[in-house]
Amino acid sequence: MQNKNIDKLIEKIEHLEKQLAKQEKNDIKDDLFHKSLFDNFLVGIAYCKIVVDDKGKPIDFFMLDINEQCTNLTGVDRRVIGKNASQTIPFFKESDFDWFGTYGRVALTGKPSSFEVYVDLLDKWYFVSAFSNKKGYFIASFEDITKRKEYEEELIKLSSAITQSQVIVMITDTNGSIEYVNPKFCDIT
């Protein structure tokens, strides 16, 4: 009878070992899948842990991982991993934007945030989106929107020039229906 119990125990252990091996294999597949997603995104991604002072105020963040596109967009390379942002990335400390407070709110409250920000040291505009996957941590994605901002500025200039022009301007669709007239047109008609 004792041999039967030992056999059952050995059978259970072997079954558990097979389940564990299967789970580890699935975990490895999941890790490879997530790593592939992380590395192949067309936007920069940084995974970070917020650092707070003794009163719980966000004062920095610890760089856990970044993807290659992060380096391409900002010049920040993988040497920042394992270090505090304030010590390795100058534009976080020298910016008028409250990076630590913004990312801290995301990491501590779990409430996502997105914003556009100009980084003076890089002379670039970024669209940033951040969310928390776990309290105290955040993932930030960002893309360079400098060209879009330049186009928007040019569009505003051209729109202003048409609006302020002393020449009559009328825009119609292909059927001849009027879509826009400038103030000078209204003054004369």
Tab-separated table of C-alpha atoms in Angstrom:
chain	number	residue	atom	x	y	z
A	1	MET	CA	0.000	0.000	0.000
A	2	GLN	CA	2.853	2.319	0.784
A	3	ASN	CA	4.265	1.681	-2.723
A	4	LYS	CA	0.870	2.581	-4.184
A	5	ASN	CA	0.909	5.925	-2.318
A	6	ILE	CA	4.459	6.594	-3.469
A	7	ASP	CA	3.478	5.742	-7.054
A	8	LYS	CA	0.499	8.133	-6.845
A	9	LEU	CA	2.738	10.833	-5.403
A	10	ILE	CA	5.311	10.313	-8.155
A	11	GLU	CA	2.515	10.401	-10.729
A	12	LYS	CA	1.205	13.715	-9.284
A	13	ILE	CA	4.710	15.185	-9.228
A	14	GLU	CA	5.284	14.168	-12.870
A	15	HIS	CA	1.911	15.662	-13.826
A	16	LEU	CA	2.737	18.927	-12.021
A	17	GLU	CA	6.171	19.032	-13.676
A	18	LYS	CA	4.539	18.652	-17.117
A	19	GLN	CA	2.043	21.422	-16.286
A	20	LEU	CA	4.842	23.666	-15.036
A	21	ALA	CA	6.929	23.020	-18.157
A	22	LYS	CA	3.901	23.798	-20.337
A	23	GLN	CA	3.206	27.001	-18.368
A	24	GLU	CA	6.852	28.076	-18.590
A	25	LYS	CA	6.769	27.461	-22.342
A	26	ASN	CA	3.605	29.594	-22.616
A	27	ASP	CA	5.184	32.297	-20.435
A	28	ILE	CA	8.240	32.353	-22.693
A	29	LYS	CA	5.984	32.640	-25.753
A	30	ASP	CA	4.075	35.502	-24.077
A	31	ASP	CA	7.328	37.239	-23.133
A	32	LEU	CA	8.652	36.913	-26.688
A	33	PHE	CA	5.346	38.192	-28.085
A	34	HIS	CA	5.339	41.229	-25.787
A	35	LYS	CA	9.025	41.914	-26.425
A	36	SER	CA	8.378	41.743	-30.172
A	37	LEU	CA	5.491	44.210	-29.853
A	38	PHE	CA	7.579	46.506	-27.674
A	39	ASP	CA	10.561	46.485	-30.037
A	40	ASN	CA	8.597	46.829	-33.276
A	41	PHE	CA	6.243	49.680	-32.463
A	42	LEU	CA	6.670	52.697	-34.715
A	43	VAL	CA	6.392	55.018	-31.716
A	44	GLY	CA	8.879	55.413	-28.900
A	45	ILE	CA	8.000	53.496	-25.747
A	46	ALA	CA	9.448	53.775	-22.270
A	47	TYR	CA	8.536	51.594	-19.300
A	48	CYS	CA	9.270	53.323	-15.994
A	49	LYS	CA	8.755	53.266	-12.242
A	50	ILE	CA	7.865	56.528	-10.535
A	51	VAL	CA	10.092	57.805	-7.713
A	52	VAL	CA	8.436	59.763	-4.883
A	53	ASP	CA	9.773	61.749	-1.952
A	54	ASP	CA	8.953	60.967	1.695
A	55	LYS	CA	5.614	62.812	1.300
A	56	GLY	CA	4.589	60.779	-1.756
A	57	LYS	CA	5.262	63.574	-4.260
A	58	PRO	CA	6.630	62.352	-7.626
A	59	ILE	CA	10.182	63.668	-8.034
A	60	ASP	CA	11.711	61.410	-10.688
A	61	PHE	CA	11.261	58.127	-12.491
A	62	PHE	CA	13.414	55.065	-12.920
A	63	MET	CA	13.939	53.839	-16.492
A	64	LEU	CA	13.095	50.126	-16.728
A	65	ASP	CA	13.107	49.675	-20.499
A	66	ILE	CA	12.912	51.597	-23.776
A	67	ASN	CA	12.463	50.472	-27.347
A	68	GLU	CA	14.688	51.294	-30.318
A	69	GLN	CA	12.242	53.859	-31.649
A	70	CYS	CA	12.666	55.780	-28.381
A	71	THR	CA	16.331	56.146	-29.268
A	72	ASN	CA	15.507	57.132	-32.855
A	73	LEU	CA	13.058	59.833	-31.753
A	74	THR	CA	14.923	61.330	-28.801
A	75	GLY	CA	18.554	60.249	-28.956
A	76	VAL	CA	18.100	58.580	-25.554
A	77	ASP	CA	19.687	55.144	-25.718
A	78	ARG	CA	19.494	51.979	-23.654
A	79	ARG	CA	22.256	53.168	-21.302
A	80	VAL	CA	19.509	54.990	-19.348
A	81	ILE	CA	17.949	51.684	-18.309
A	82	GLY	CA	18.390	51.157	-14.598
A	83	LYS	CA	18.905	54.865	-13.925
A	84	ASN	CA	16.798	57.825	-12.866
A	85	ALA	CA	15.588	60.058	-15.687
A	86	SER	CA	16.717	63.246	-13.942
A	87	GLN	CA	20.316	62.005	-13.889
A	88	THR	CA	20.515	60.783	-17.464
A	89	ILE	CA	18.068	62.757	-19.627
A	90	PRO	CA	18.584	66.532	-19.331
A	91	PHE	CA	15.351	67.665	-20.950
A	92	PHE	CA	13.249	66.207	-18.133
A	93	LYS	CA	14.823	68.475	-15.503
A	94	GLU	CA	15.331	71.523	-17.723
A	95	SER	CA	11.836	71.610	-19.198
A	96	ASP	CA	9.014	73.944	-18.209
A	97	PHE	CA	6.693	70.959	-18.519
A	98	ASP	CA	6.083	69.002	-15.300
A	99	TRP	CA	7.151	65.556	-16.536
A	100	PHE	CA	7.520	64.059	-13.054
A	101	GLY	CA	4.152	65.351	-11.838
A	102	THR	CA	2.331	64.263	-14.994
A	103	TYR	CA	3.837	60.786	-15.101
A	104	GLY	CA	3.454	60.542	-11.316
A	105	ARG	CA	-0.310	61.152	-11.537
A	106	VAL	CA	-0.570	58.431	-14.173
A	107	ALA	CA	1.522	55.933	-12.177
A	108	LEU	CA	-0.118	56.624	-8.820
A	109	THR	CA	-3.762	57.084	-9.843
A	110	GLY	CA	-3.934	54.751	-12.840
A	111	LYS	CA	-5.603	57.522	-14.852
A	112	PRO	CA	-4.130	57.688	-18.393
A	113	SER	CA	-2.965	60.965	-19.872
A	114	SER	CA	-2.073	62.263	-23.316
A	115	PHE	CA	-0.603	65.589	-24.290
A	116	GLU	CA	1.488	67.489	-26.814
A	117	VAL	CA	4.740	68.958	-25.564
A	118	TYR	CA	7.629	70.912	-27.029
A	119	VAL	CA	11.100	69.795	-25.924
A	120	ASP	CA	13.332	72.835	-26.250
A	121	LEU	CA	16.646	70.960	-25.995
A	122	LEU	CA	15.677	68.744	-28.940
A	123	ASP	CA	13.743	71.438	-30.837
A	124	LYS	CA	10.917	68.942	-31.350
A	125	TRP	CA	7.234	68.526	-30.617
A	126	TYR	CA	5.948	65.208	-29.277
A	127	PHE	CA	2.551	63.634	-28.798
A	128	VAL	CA	2.811	61.630	-25.582
A	129	SER	CA	0.376	59.077	-24.216
A	130	ALA	CA	0.918	57.429	-20.828
A	131	PHE	CA	-0.913	54.784	-18.849
A	132	SER	CA	-0.242	52.662	-15.798
A	133	ASN	CA	-0.209	48.884	-15.948
A	134	LYS	CA	0.535	48.598	-12.223
A	135	LYS	CA	0.466	51.121	-9.363
A	136	GLY	CA	3.730	53.050	-9.263
A	137	TYR	CA	4.628	52.201	-12.872
A	138	PHE	CA	3.805	53.761	-16.216
A	139	ILE	CA	4.310	53.171	-19.903
A	140	ALA	CA	4.765	56.233	-22.099
A	141	SER	CA	4.485	56.192	-25.854
A	142	PHE	CA	5.508	59.160	-27.911
A	143	GLU	CA	5.820	60.256	-31.477
A	144	ASP	CA	7.520	63.188	-33.145
A	145	ILE	CA	4.842	65.599	-34.399
A	146	THR	CA	7.209	68.449	-35.275
A	147	LYS	CA	6.314	68.400	-38.998
A	148	ARG	CA	2.598	68.416	-38.217
A	149	LYS	CA	3.061	71.403	-35.899
A	150	GLU	CA	5.020	73.229	-38.625
A	151	TYR	CA	2.202	72.550	-41.133
A	152	GLU	CA	-0.386	73.786	-38.624
A	153	GLU	CA	1.595	76.991	-38.100
A	154	GLU	CA	1.872	77.514	-41.862
A	155	LEU	CA	-1.860	76.910	-42.261
A	156	ILE	CA	-2.609	79.530	-39.593
A	157	LYS	CA	-0.359	82.047	-41.393
A	158	LEU	CA	-2.014	81.401	-44.749
A	159	SER	CA	-5.478	81.549	-43.239
A	160	SER	CA	-4.630	84.844	-41.576
A	161	ALA	CA	-3.216	86.228	-44.835
A	162	ILE	CA	-6.440	85.379	-46.691
A	163	THR	CA	-8.621	86.774	-43.919
A	164	GLN	CA	-6.667	90.042	-43.738
A	165	SER	CA	-6.111	90.412	-47.485
A	166	GLN	CA	-7.285	93.596	-49.191
A	167	VAL	CA	-8.053	91.466	-52.256
A	168	ILE	CA	-11.395	89.724	-52.618
A	169	VAL	CA	-11.112	85.998	-51.989
A	170	MET	CA	-13.897	83.534	-52.717
A	171	ILE	CA	-13.537	79.753	-52.576
A	172	THR	CA	-16.053	77.498	-54.295
A	173	ASP	CA	-16.499	73.755	-54.649
A	174	THR	CA	-16.443	72.011	-58.046
A	175	ASN	CA	-20.173	72.774	-58.508
A	176	GLY	CA	-19.650	76.502	-58.034
A	177	SER	CA	-21.193	76.636	-54.545
A	178	ILE	CA	-19.470	79.201	-52.354
A	179	GLU	CA	-17.602	77.648	-49.430
A	180	TYR	CA	-15.715	80.683	-48.158
A	181	VAL	CA	-15.427	84.426	-48.666
A	182	ASN	CA	-12.995	86.708	-46.878
A	183	PRO	CA	-14.030	89.900	-45.062
A	184	LYS	CA	-12.989	92.102	-48.048
A	185	PHE	CA	-15.571	90.296	-50.197
A	186	CYS	CA	-18.238	91.097	-47.585
A	187	ASP	CA	-17.153	94.766	-47.460
A	188	ILE	CA	-17.645	95.197	-51.207
A	189	THR	CA	-20.830	93.201	-51.730
